[in-house]
Amino acid sequence: VSTKRSITFVGYSLQKLVNTRQYYSSKYIQDGNSDKSILEFEKELFAIRRNMMKIYTSGHDYPSALACAIELMEKVASHKEMGGKETTLYASCLNNIALMHKMCGNNEEATNFYTQALHVYQDIMKKCAEILVKETSVTVSDSGSLISEPSLKNFNKVDEILELLSLVSPGSKLFEQLSALSTSYASTLSNLGVLYKQMAEIGLSPGSEKVSSLQLLVAAEEALLDACALRTRLLGPAHRDSLYSEVQLCGVRRLQGRGNEALEALKKLLDLAVHTYGDSEAVVATIHGSLSLLLKSQGGPFPLAQGHATQALAINRALLGEHHQETVVSKHNLAELLLWEGSESSRLRAEQLQRDILQGQEESTRPNHSIEKKVVTASSGVGGAVKVPMDAVKEALQGPTTTYATRRKKKAS
């Protein structure tokens, strides 16, 4: 049988794995019944998730968002029909918990939950493949060979996932569902790769153990390469999520000392993003910020690096508001760049940015404080920020103002 043949006849067993909600909805429609508990369950989940995202997008109080994410996971795990720990819904909950742990600075916990989510997705894809092989005679290749037994073991490689997708007719409902499952898997891979990158960047700072950081960079590169391959194949190279993963991969290469390679890739990504979305999108801000960091690591030129950092800050301000974490990170990066340049005018501007950061931090801790919030049109910008070291900002304001300029002169000499 041709690989292009539709296999929608496989039955509800496969659909349940791929899309739990549609499986039960179809089942109840077929039986002529309705189940109010399913609708009530969905309403409860929606309310919890809405509250979680409201707290998260405010840019503050991530522990409360984490509590919501844990509550959501427990609800899903406890439901006798739609829930359980072997569903895509549960994997999504694990991914949410990992993100909130990351934003709280709990990197080990975040790594653990991202890994758990990956395992759930892999198990689902493995079961899908087993059902396809068992209940159909669909072949993998023109030679007529069935999907090989070794590729059913783990489903942790891109070619295995694409092999599974090759069993289904493009355009069919099942193909769309499997593509969505694979896209979710790629998102988790990307999130884990970004986390490894950030952990490595912390470890590469002076006084830290560099061996483990180099290992983290290898792990980050592997995860992001797979995420890029899947997202490019499933979503296209110009999709925001594809661009975001590619930008993060360039950040890994910057830390690996492959700056020239990363610079050329980032230039192409910026052209593609601006051509596709215009110059005011969150993913464009992410690319500008990455170019600024890369140029700074290569010693300039400063005006070009400053231009990219200023663009990143302007876009994030317009999209997210003054006090959102992404905007704060952009301020911090621009301030660091200005201090690195070392001139008196740059120093004064950097200190103003640092005061803005501290003022925003103080305002956010006041009772009944309302965070400014604007509409975000690009999902790829969410979750990319890292926590700004507030103690370092305070120390920079209180300490000698010539520190960064002096370091730069010493390095040059």
mmCIF file of C-alpha atoms in Angstrom:
data_model
loop_
_atom_site.group_PDB
_atom_site.id
_atom_site.type_symbol
_atom_site.label_atom_id
_atom_site.label_comp_id
_atom_site.label_asym_id
_atom_site.label_seq_id
_atom_site.Cartn_x
_atom_site.Cartn_y
_atom_site.Cartn_z
ATOM 1 C CA VAL A 1 0.000 0.000 0.000
ATOM 2 C CA SER A 2 1.293 3.470 -0.846
ATOM 3 C CA THR A 3 2.642 5.695 1.958
ATOM 4 C CA LYS A 4 0.241 8.420 0.788
ATOM 5 C CA ARG A 5 -2.823 6.352 1.617
ATOM 6 C CA SER A 6 -5.185 7.794 4.188
ATOM 7 C CA ILE A 7 -5.453 5.678 7.328
ATOM 8 C CA THR A 8 -8.320 7.383 9.060
ATOM 9 C CA PHE A 9 -9.915 3.927 9.381
ATOM 10 C CA VAL A 10 -7.448 2.972 12.117
ATOM 11 C CA GLY A 11 -10.070 3.940 14.693
ATOM 12 C CA TYR A 12 -10.531 5.784 17.956
ATOM 13 C CA SER A 13 -7.559 4.105 19.657
ATOM 14 C CA LEU A 14 -5.128 6.209 17.620
ATOM 15 C CA GLN A 15 -7.206 9.367 17.755
ATOM 16 C CA LYS A 16 -7.351 9.136 21.540
ATOM 17 C CA LEU A 17 -3.555 9.190 21.677
ATOM 18 C CA VAL A 18 -3.208 12.195 19.399
ATOM 19 C CA ASN A 19 -6.165 14.332 20.418
ATOM 20 C CA THR A 20 -7.862 13.309 23.660
ATOM 21 C CA ARG A 21 -10.600 15.936 23.552
ATOM 22 C CA GLN A 22 -11.693 15.184 19.986
ATOM 23 C CA TYR A 23 -11.681 11.454 20.707
ATOM 24 C CA TYR A 24 -14.179 11.772 23.529
ATOM 25 C CA SER A 25 -16.288 14.392 21.738
ATOM 26 C CA SER A 26 -16.571 12.122 18.695
ATOM 27 C CA LYS A 27 -17.274 9.103 20.885
ATOM 28 C CA TYR A 28 -20.164 10.782 22.682
ATOM 29 C CA ILE A 29 -21.610 12.105 19.434
ATOM 30 C CA GLN A 30 -21.427 8.622 17.927
ATOM 31 C CA ASP A 31 -23.159 7.063 20.928
ATOM 32 C CA GLY A 32 -25.845 9.744 20.901
ATOM 33 C CA ASN A 33 -24.893 10.857 24.379
ATOM 34 C CA SER A 34 -23.506 14.000 25.985
ATOM 35 C CA ASP A 35 -21.336 14.248 29.050
ATOM 36 C CA LYS A 36 -21.648 17.448 31.050
ATOM 37 C CA SER A 37 -18.649 16.488 33.173
ATOM 38 C CA ILE A 38 -16.399 16.842 30.129
ATOM 39 C CA LEU A 39 -17.607 20.396 29.501
ATOM 40 C CA GLU A 40 -17.317 21.296 33.176
ATOM 41 C CA PHE A 41 -13.823 19.835 33.255
ATOM 42 C CA GLU A 42 -12.803 21.925 30.251
ATOM 43 C CA LYS A 43 -14.218 25.067 31.843
ATOM 44 C CA GLU A 44 -12.205 24.442 35.003
ATOM 45 C CA LEU A 45 -9.028 23.915 33.006
ATOM 46 C CA PHE A 46 -9.655 27.039 30.956
ATOM 47 C CA ALA A 47 -10.189 29.170 34.062
ATOM 48 C CA ILE A 48 -6.982 27.939 35.697
ATOM 49 C CA ARG A 49 -4.955 28.381 32.519
ATOM 50 C CA ARG A 50 -6.368 31.867 31.914
ATOM 51 C CA ASN A 51 -5.366 32.916 35.425
ATOM 52 C CA MET A 52 -1.910 31.372 34.987
ATOM 53 C CA MET A 53 -1.307 33.222 31.702
ATOM 54 C CA LYS A 54 -2.616 36.492 33.142
ATOM 55 C CA ILE A 55 -0.063 36.299 35.962
ATOM 56 C CA TYR A 56 2.714 35.151 33.628
ATOM 57 C CA THR A 57 2.196 37.851 30.996
ATOM 58 C CA SER A 58 2.182 40.538 33.693
ATOM 59 C CA GLY A 59 5.887 39.813 34.035
ATOM 60 C CA HIS A 60 5.850 39.432 37.830
ATOM 61 C CA ASP A 61 4.851 36.991 40.570
ATOM 62 C CA TYR A 62 6.020 33.870 38.768
ATOM 63 C CA PRO A 63 5.590 31.715 41.935
ATOM 64 C CA SER A 64 1.831 32.325 41.722
ATOM 65 C CA ALA A 65 1.878 31.361 38.037
ATOM 66 C CA LEU A 66 3.785 28.207 39.027
ATOM 67 C CA ALA A 67 1.099 27.349 41.596
ATOM 68 C CA CYS A 68 -1.556 27.651 38.866
ATOM 69 C CA ALA A 69 0.479 25.432 36.535
ATOM 70 C CA ILE A 70 0.776 22.742 39.214
ATOM 71 C CA GLU A 71 -2.957 22.937 39.940
ATOM 72 C CA LEU A 72 -3.654 22.537 36.216
ATOM 73 C CA MET A 73 -1.433 19.444 36.038
ATOM 74 C CA GLU A 74 -3.102 17.856 39.065
ATOM 75 C CA LYS A 75 -6.552 18.449 37.544
ATOM 76 C CA VAL A 76 -5.554 16.791 34.287
ATOM 77 C CA ALA A 77 -3.853 13.858 36.001
ATOM 78 C CA SER A 78 -6.880 13.147 38.183
ATOM 79 C CA HIS A 79 -9.591 13.133 35.503
ATOM 80 C CA LYS A 80 -10.706 9.578 34.810
ATOM 81 C CA GLU A 81 -11.374 9.999 31.081
ATOM 82 C CA MET A 82 -9.857 13.048 29.445
ATOM 83 C CA GLY A 83 -6.910 13.278 31.791
ATOM 84 C CA GLY A 84 -4.183 10.917 32.830
ATOM 85 C CA LYS A 85 -0.429 11.016 32.558
ATOM 86 C CA GLU A 86 -0.187 9.584 29.047
ATOM 87 C CA THR A 87 -1.880 12.376 27.096
ATOM 88 C CA THR A 88 -0.730 15.413 25.162
ATOM 89 C CA LEU A 89 -2.741 17.518 27.602
ATOM 90 C CA TYR A 90 -0.624 16.263 30.496
ATOM 91 C CA ALA A 91 2.589 16.888 28.533
ATOM 92 C CA SER A 92 1.451 20.465 27.935
ATOM 93 C CA CYS A 93 0.920 20.890 31.684
ATOM 94 C CA LEU A 94 4.454 19.644 32.372
ATOM 95 C CA ASN A 95 5.761 22.156 29.850
ATOM 96 C CA ASN A 96 3.901 24.975 31.637
ATOM 97 C CA ILE A 97 5.363 23.967 35.005
ATOM 98 C CA ALA A 98 8.852 23.871 33.513
ATOM 99 C CA LEU A 99 8.441 27.385 32.099
ATOM 100 C CA MET A 100 7.284 28.793 35.433
ATOM 101 C CA HIS A 101 10.140 27.078 37.286
ATOM 102 C CA LYS A 102 12.526 28.623 34.768
ATOM 103 C CA MET A 103 11.096 32.092 35.329
ATOM 104 C CA CYS A 104 11.434 31.552 39.101
ATOM 105 C CA GLY A 105 15.113 30.681 38.596
ATOM 106 C CA ASN A 106 14.635 26.979 39.458
ATOM 107 C CA ASN A 107 16.686 25.654 36.563
ATOM 108 C CA GLU A 108 17.066 22.067 37.757
ATOM 109 C CA GLU A 109 13.330 21.699 38.333
ATOM 110 C CA ALA A 110 12.620 23.257 34.931
ATOM 111 C CA THR A 111 14.988 20.805 33.250
ATOM 112 C CA ASN A 112 13.282 17.902 34.987
ATOM 113 C CA PHE A 113 9.774 18.908 33.871
ATOM 114 C CA TYR A 114 10.817 19.672 30.291
ATOM 115 C CA THR A 115 12.421 16.217 30.140
ATOM 116 C CA GLN A 116 9.272 14.589 31.524
ATOM 117 C CA ALA A 117 7.183 16.340 28.872
ATOM 118 C CA LEU A 118 9.501 15.084 26.132
ATOM 119 C CA HIS A 119 9.152 11.523 27.408
ATOM 120 C CA VAL A 120 5.346 11.755 27.332
ATOM 121 C CA TYR A 121 5.386 13.023 23.736
ATOM 122 C CA GLN A 122 7.866 10.289 22.745
ATOM 123 C CA ASP A 123 5.712 7.574 24.309
ATOM 124 C CA ILE A 124 2.620 8.843 22.491
ATOM 125 C CA MET A 125 4.440 8.898 19.140
ATOM 126 C CA LYS A 126 5.792 5.410 19.753
ATOM 127 C CA LYS A 127 2.282 4.090 20.479
ATOM 128 C CA CYS A 128 0.952 5.816 17.368
ATOM 129 C CA ALA A 129 3.578 4.071 15.257
ATOM 130 C CA GLU A 130 2.851 0.710 16.862
ATOM 131 C CA ILE A 131 -0.862 1.079 16.111
ATOM 132 C CA LEU A 132 -0.150 2.077 12.526
ATOM 133 C CA VAL A 133 2.047 -0.973 11.966
ATOM 134 C CA LYS A 134 -0.319 -3.352 13.734
ATOM 135 C CA GLU A 135 -3.654 -2.212 12.322
ATOM 136 C CA THR A 136 -2.704 -1.178 8.788
ATOM 137 C CA SER A 137 -0.504 -2.379 5.960
ATOM 138 C CA VAL A 138 0.833 1.077 5.225
ATOM 139 C CA THR A 139 4.464 1.075 4.114
ATOM 140 C CA VAL A 140 7.240 3.504 4.883
ATOM 141 C CA SER A 141 9.044 3.595 1.565
ATOM 142 C CA ASP A 142 8.526 2.800 -2.094
ATOM 143 C CA SER A 143 10.491 -0.408 -1.560
ATOM 144 C CA GLY A 144 7.585 -1.711 0.501
ATOM 145 C CA SER A 145 9.362 -2.166 3.812
ATOM 146 C CA LEU A 146 7.336 -1.671 6.967
ATOM 147 C CA ILE A 147 8.502 0.725 9.658
ATOM 148 C CA SER A 148 11.468 -0.983 11.270
ATOM 149 C CA GLU A 149 11.289 -2.307 14.806
ATOM 150 C CA PRO A 150 14.377 -0.365 16.066
ATOM 151 C CA SER A 151 12.734 2.952 15.185
ATOM 152 C CA LEU A 152 9.819 2.128 17.476
ATOM 153 C CA LYS A 153 11.958 2.160 20.603
ATOM 154 C CA ASN A 154 12.310 5.756 21.702
ATOM 155 C CA PHE A 155 11.096 8.318 19.171
ATOM 156 C CA ASN A 156 13.662 10.847 20.265
ATOM 157 C CA LYS A 157 15.140 11.597 16.849
ATOM 158 C CA VAL A 158 13.856 13.876 14.122
ATOM 159 C CA ASP A 159 14.028 11.239 11.396
ATOM 160 C CA GLU A 160 11.871 8.866 13.458
ATOM 161 C CA ILE A 161 9.174 11.510 13.886
ATOM 162 C CA LEU A 162 9.239 12.373 10.188
ATOM 163 C CA GLU A 163 9.058 8.651 9.398
ATOM 164 C CA LEU A 164 5.874 8.432 11.461
ATOM 165 C CA LEU A 165 4.389 11.392 9.584
ATOM 166 C CA SER A 166 5.249 9.713 6.270
ATOM 167 C CA LEU A 167 2.752 6.968 7.105
ATOM 168 C CA VAL A 168 -0.181 9.369 6.862
ATOM 169 C CA SER A 169 -1.712 11.189 3.915
ATOM 170 C CA PRO A 170 -0.822 14.901 3.938
ATOM 171 C CA GLY A 171 -3.977 16.963 4.335
ATOM 172 C CA SER A 172 -5.840 14.301 6.286
ATOM 173 C CA LYS A 173 -7.214 15.037 9.752
ATOM 174 C CA LEU A 174 -4.870 12.518 11.327
ATOM 175 C CA PHE A 175 -1.866 14.102 9.598
ATOM 176 C CA GLU A 176 -2.847 17.489 11.023
ATOM 177 C CA GLN A 177 -3.128 16.012 14.509
ATOM 178 C CA LEU A 178 0.214 14.192 14.302
ATOM 179 C CA SER A 179 1.826 17.369 12.956
ATOM 180 C CA ALA A 180 0.445 19.302 15.936
ATOM 181 C CA LEU A 181 1.830 16.641 18.275
ATOM 182 C CA SER A 182 5.245 16.856 16.589
ATOM 183 C CA THR A 183 5.141 20.654 16.765
ATOM 184 C CA SER A 184 4.478 20.493 20.515
ATOM 185 C CA TYR A 185 7.403 18.122 20.878
ATOM 186 C CA ALA A 186 9.604 20.557 18.931
ATOM 187 C CA SER A 187 8.492 23.436 21.183
ATOM 188 C CA THR A 188 9.505 21.507 24.289
ATOM 189 C CA LEU A 189 12.847 20.637 22.691
ATOM 190 C CA SER A 190 13.403 24.311 21.898
ATOM 191 C CA ASN A 191 12.486 25.363 25.429
ATOM 192 C CA LEU A 192 14.893 22.825 26.903
ATOM 193 C CA GLY A 193 17.666 23.915 24.548
ATOM 194 C CA VAL A 194 17.179 27.563 25.537
ATOM 195 C CA LEU A 195 17.305 26.595 29.210
ATOM 196 C CA TYR A 196 20.553 24.658 28.714
ATOM 197 C CA LYS A 197 21.983 27.695 26.898
ATOM 198 C CA GLN A 198 21.078 30.060 29.723
ATOM 199 C CA MET A 199 22.509 27.684 32.334
ATOM 200 C CA ALA A 200 25.723 27.423 30.318
ATOM 201 C CA GLU A 201 25.950 31.207 30.006
ATOM 202 C CA ILE A 202 25.765 31.548 33.787
ATOM 203 C CA GLY A 203 28.441 28.889 34.164
ATOM 204 C CA LEU A 204 30.775 30.622 31.705
ATOM 205 C CA SER A 205 30.920 33.726 33.886
ATOM 206 C CA PRO A 206 34.183 34.391 35.787
ATOM 207 C CA GLY A 207 34.783 32.031 38.696
ATOM 208 C CA SER A 208 32.395 29.312 37.467
ATOM 209 C CA GLU A 209 33.120 25.751 36.406
ATOM 210 C CA LYS A 210 33.524 25.839 32.617
ATOM 211 C CA VAL A 211 33.592 22.079 31.956
ATOM 212 C CA SER A 212 29.948 21.537 32.824
ATOM 213 C CA SER A 213 29.019 24.659 30.873
ATOM 214 C CA LEU A 214 30.639 23.289 27.732
ATOM 215 C CA GLN A 215 28.652 20.086 28.170
ATOM 216 C CA LEU A 216 25.480 22.118 28.578
ATOM 217 C CA LEU A 217 26.247 23.943 25.331
ATOM 218 C CA VAL A 218 26.561 20.617 23.514
ATOM 219 C CA ALA A 219 23.189 19.523 24.928
ATOM 220 C CA ALA A 220 21.668 22.903 23.999
ATOM 221 C CA GLU A 221 22.953 22.642 20.438
ATOM 222 C CA GLU A 222 21.585 19.114 20.010
ATOM 223 C CA ALA A 223 18.130 20.059 21.302
ATOM 224 C CA LEU A 224 17.933 23.247 19.242
ATOM 225 C CA LEU A 225 19.163 21.558 16.047
ATOM 226 C CA ASP A 226 16.348 19.010 16.335
ATOM 227 C CA ALA A 227 13.814 21.724 17.186
ATOM 228 C CA CYS A 228 14.925 23.796 14.180
ATOM 229 C CA ALA A 229 14.716 20.803 11.837
ATOM 230 C CA LEU A 230 11.211 19.882 12.989
ATOM 231 C CA ARG A 231 9.861 23.426 13.046
ATOM 232 C CA THR A 232 11.292 24.252 9.632
ATOM 233 C CA ARG A 233 9.763 21.089 8.160
ATOM 234 C CA LEU A 234 6.370 21.434 9.876
ATOM 235 C CA LEU A 235 5.907 25.214 10.048
ATOM 236 C CA GLY A 236 8.259 26.603 7.406
ATOM 237 C CA PRO A 237 11.501 28.590 7.825
ATOM 238 C CA ALA A 238 9.741 31.961 8.146
ATOM 239 C CA HIS A 239 7.406 30.942 10.973
ATOM 240 C CA ARG A 240 7.994 32.884 14.189
ATOM 241 C CA ASP A 241 8.750 29.725 16.174
ATOM 242 C CA SER A 242 11.229 28.498 13.538
ATOM 243 C CA LEU A 243 12.984 31.869 13.589
ATOM 244 C CA TYR A 244 13.093 31.900 17.383
ATOM 245 C CA SER A 245 14.761 28.482 17.588
ATOM 246 C CA GLU A 246 17.287 29.486 14.921
ATOM 247 C CA VAL A 247 18.127 32.667 16.872
ATOM 248 C CA GLN A 248 18.685 30.656 20.054
ATOM 249 C CA LEU A 249 20.934 28.257 18.139
ATOM 250 C CA CYS A 250 22.992 31.257 17.007
ATOM 251 C CA GLY A 251 23.300 32.228 20.675
ATOM 252 C CA VAL A 252 24.736 28.809 21.463
ATOM 253 C CA ARG A 253 27.282 29.182 18.671
ATOM 254 C CA ARG A 254 28.253 32.596 20.001
ATOM 255 C CA LEU A 255 29.035 31.009 23.372
ATOM 256 C CA GLN A 256 30.953 28.229 21.608
ATOM 257 C CA GLY A 257 33.251 30.787 19.978
ATOM 258 C CA ARG A 258 31.664 30.440 16.525
ATOM 259 C CA GLY A 259 30.768 34.104 16.304
ATOM 260 C CA ASN A 260 31.302 34.652 12.577
ATOM 261 C CA GLU A 261 29.046 31.715 11.743
ATOM 262 C CA ALA A 262 26.373 33.017 14.089
ATOM 263 C CA LEU A 263 26.651 36.580 12.733
ATOM 264 C CA GLU A 264 25.993 35.546 9.141
ATOM 265 C CA ALA A 265 23.041 33.399 10.198
ATOM 266 C CA LEU A 266 21.521 36.202 12.297
ATOM 267 C CA LYS A 267 21.768 38.689 9.430
ATOM 268 C CA LYS A 268 19.820 36.312 7.181
ATOM 269 C CA LEU A 269 17.251 35.656 9.908
ATOM 270 C CA LEU A 270 16.726 39.397 10.444
ATOM 271 C CA ASP A 271 16.162 39.971 6.731
ATOM 272 C CA LEU A 272 13.686 37.069 6.600
ATOM 273 C CA ALA A 273 11.810 38.206 9.726
ATOM 274 C CA VAL A 274 11.504 41.849 8.627
ATOM 275 C CA HIS A 275 10.459 40.807 5.122
ATOM 276 C CA THR A 276 7.780 38.482 6.521
ATOM 277 C CA TYR A 277 6.435 40.416 9.515
ATOM 278 C CA GLY A 278 7.746 43.962 9.326
ATOM 279 C CA ASP A 279 10.158 45.634 11.737
ATOM 280 C CA SER A 280 7.943 45.774 14.859
ATOM 281 C CA GLU A 281 7.472 42.105 15.798
ATOM 282 C CA ALA A 282 8.671 40.371 18.964
ATOM 283 C CA VAL A 283 10.809 37.920 17.006
ATOM 284 C CA VAL A 284 12.500 40.874 15.266
ATOM 285 C CA ALA A 285 13.321 42.304 18.708
ATOM 286 C CA THR A 286 14.809 38.957 19.701
ATOM 287 C CA ILE A 287 17.073 38.947 16.636
ATOM 288 C CA HIS A 288 18.168 42.556 17.248
ATOM 289 C CA GLY A 289 19.032 41.677 20.843
ATOM 290 C CA SER A 290 21.038 38.638 19.775
ATOM 291 C CA LEU A 291 22.961 40.660 17.188
ATOM 292 C CA SER A 292 23.807 43.246 19.836
ATOM 293 C CA LEU A 293 25.158 40.607 22.243
ATOM 294 C CA LEU A 294 27.156 38.956 19.472
ATOM 295 C CA LEU A 295 28.726 42.200 18.260
ATOM 296 C CA LYS A 296 29.627 43.121 21.832
ATOM 297 C CA SER A 297 31.323 39.738 22.317
ATOM 298 C CA GLN A 298 33.349 40.368 19.143
ATOM 299 C CA GLY A 299 34.453 43.822 20.240
ATOM 300 C CA GLY A 300 32.098 45.912 18.148
ATOM 301 C CA PRO A 301 31.592 47.985 16.157
ATOM 302 C CA PHE A 302 29.844 49.728 19.030
ATOM 303 C CA PRO A 303 27.473 51.968 16.973
ATOM 304 C CA LEU A 304 26.074 48.908 15.187
ATOM 305 C CA ALA A 305 25.699 46.937 18.415
ATOM 306 C CA GLN A 306 24.020 49.935 20.076
ATOM 307 C CA GLY A 307 21.623 50.288 17.156
ATOM 308 C CA HIS A 308 20.475 46.682 17.466
ATOM 309 C CA ALA A 309 20.110 46.922 21.269
ATOM 310 C CA THR A 310 18.114 50.148 20.965
ATOM 311 C CA GLN A 311 15.813 48.583 18.367
ATOM 312 C CA ALA A 312 15.188 45.553 20.603
ATOM 313 C CA LEU A 313 14.242 47.800 23.519
ATOM 314 C CA ALA A 314 11.954 50.005 21.412
ATOM 315 C CA ILE A 315 10.019 47.024 20.014
ATOM 316 C CA ASN A 316 9.613 45.331 23.401
ATOM 317 C CA ARG A 317 8.455 48.582 24.978
ATOM 318 C CA ALA A 318 5.801 49.044 22.293
ATOM 319 C CA LEU A 319 4.563 45.438 22.411
ATOM 320 C CA LEU A 320 4.874 44.520 26.077
ATOM 321 C CA GLY A 321 5.004 47.703 28.112
ATOM 322 C CA GLU A 322 7.675 49.343 30.236
ATOM 323 C CA HIS A 323 7.936 46.822 33.069
ATOM 324 C CA HIS A 324 7.583 43.463 31.319
ATOM 325 C CA GLN A 325 10.478 41.063 31.847
ATOM 326 C CA GLU A 326 11.431 41.104 28.145
ATOM 327 C CA THR A 327 11.615 44.901 28.230
ATOM 328 C CA VAL A 328 13.655 44.809 31.431
ATOM 329 C CA VAL A 329 16.121 42.392 29.833
ATOM 330 C CA SER A 330 16.452 44.713 26.819
ATOM 331 C CA LYS A 331 17.172 47.650 29.148
ATOM 332 C CA HIS A 332 19.742 45.625 31.043
ATOM 333 C CA ASN A 333 21.519 44.505 27.862
ATOM 334 C CA LEU A 334 21.630 48.054 26.492
ATOM 335 C CA ALA A 335 22.950 49.381 29.809
ATOM 336 C CA GLU A 336 25.702 46.732 29.860
ATOM 337 C CA LEU A 337 26.639 47.647 26.299
ATOM 338 C CA LEU A 338 26.812 51.362 27.101
ATOM 339 C CA LEU A 339 28.999 50.743 30.156
ATOM 340 C CA TRP A 340 31.230 48.515 28.028
ATOM 341 C CA GLU A 341 31.700 51.385 25.543
ATOM 342 C CA GLY A 342 32.989 53.509 28.424
ATOM 343 C CA SER A 343 32.328 57.125 27.413
ATOM 344 C CA GLU A 344 30.852 59.597 29.883
ATOM 345 C CA SER A 345 27.634 60.049 27.890
ATOM 346 C CA SER A 346 27.177 56.275 27.608
ATOM 347 C CA ARG A 347 27.792 55.874 31.344
ATOM 348 C CA LEU A 348 25.119 58.449 32.217
ATOM 349 C CA ARG A 349 22.593 56.835 29.899
ATOM 350 C CA ALA A 350 23.368 53.369 31.293
ATOM 351 C CA GLU A 351 22.838 54.580 34.851
ATOM 352 C CA GLN A 352 19.452 56.014 33.865
ATOM 353 C CA LEU A 353 18.426 52.666 32.391
ATOM 354 C CA GLN A 354 19.525 50.906 35.580
ATOM 355 C CA ARG A 355 17.509 53.335 37.693
ATOM 356 C CA ASP A 356 14.486 52.618 35.471
ATOM 357 C CA ILE A 357 14.913 48.904 36.114
ATOM 358 C CA LEU A 358 15.120 49.367 39.881
ATOM 359 C CA GLN A 359 12.161 51.747 39.908
ATOM 360 C CA GLY A 360 10.046 49.258 37.992
ATOM 361 C CA GLN A 361 11.060 46.507 40.412
ATOM 362 C CA GLU A 362 10.035 48.634 43.395
ATOM 363 C CA GLU A 363 6.711 49.622 41.830
ATOM 364 C CA SER A 364 5.844 46.002 41.092
ATOM 365 C CA THR A 365 6.137 45.100 44.776
ATOM 366 C CA ARG A 366 3.697 47.774 45.953
ATOM 367 C CA PRO A 367 0.209 46.616 47.042
ATOM 368 C CA ASN A 368 -2.488 46.815 44.344
ATOM 369 C CA HIS A 369 0.115 47.694 41.753
ATOM 370 C CA SER A 370 -1.255 47.453 38.221
ATOM 371 C CA ILE A 371 1.265 46.281 35.646
ATOM 372 C CA GLU A 372 1.088 47.940 32.249
ATOM 373 C CA LYS A 373 0.140 45.305 29.697
ATOM 374 C CA LYS A 374 -0.162 45.516 25.932
ATOM 375 C CA VAL A 375 -1.179 43.014 23.279
ATOM 376 C CA VAL A 376 1.542 40.600 22.169
ATOM 377 C CA THR A 377 1.164 39.458 18.570
ATOM 378 C CA ALA A 378 4.093 37.043 18.390
ATOM 379 C CA SER A 379 4.074 33.908 20.507
ATOM 380 C CA SER A 380 7.739 33.262 19.864
ATOM 381 C CA GLY A 381 8.693 36.212 22.043
ATOM 382 C CA VAL A 382 7.111 34.719 25.139
ATOM 383 C CA GLY A 383 9.386 32.897 27.531
ATOM 384 C CA GLY A 384 12.604 34.137 26.030
ATOM 385 C CA ALA A 385 13.590 36.444 28.849
ATOM 386 C CA VAL A 386 15.979 35.632 31.619
ATOM 387 C CA LYS A 387 15.935 37.157 35.067
ATOM 388 C CA VAL A 388 17.967 40.334 35.375
ATOM 389 C CA PRO A 389 20.435 40.235 38.289
ATOM 390 C CA MET A 390 19.011 43.077 40.374
ATOM 391 C CA ASP A 391 21.851 42.933 42.885
ATOM 392 C CA ALA A 392 24.311 43.527 40.062
ATOM 393 C CA VAL A 393 22.309 46.522 38.882
ATOM 394 C CA LYS A 394 22.306 48.028 42.376
ATOM 395 C CA GLU A 395 26.033 47.365 42.756
ATOM 396 C CA ALA A 396 26.735 49.073 39.435
ATOM 397 C CA LEU A 397 24.859 52.161 40.561
ATOM 398 C CA GLN A 398 26.545 52.293 43.951
ATOM 399 C CA GLY A 399 30.064 51.275 42.925
ATOM 400 C CA PRO A 400 32.787 52.976 40.872
ATOM 401 C CA THR A 401 31.462 54.271 37.569
ATOM 402 C CA THR A 402 34.671 53.599 35.657
ATOM 403 C CA THR A 403 34.738 49.851 36.223
ATOM 404 C CA TYR A 404 33.562 48.744 32.779
ATOM 405 C CA ALA A 405 35.664 51.297 30.913
ATOM 406 C CA THR A 406 38.734 50.298 32.920
ATOM 407 C CA ARG A 407 38.157 46.594 32.172
ATOM 408 C CA ARG A 408 37.840 47.309 28.487
ATOM 409 C CA LYS A 409 41.070 49.326 28.408
ATOM 410 C CA LYS A 410 42.921 46.588 30.292
ATOM 411 C CA LYS A 411 41.598 43.968 27.867
ATOM 412 C CA ALA A 412 42.667 46.078 24.884
ATOM 413 C CA SER A 413 46.151 46.568 26.289
#
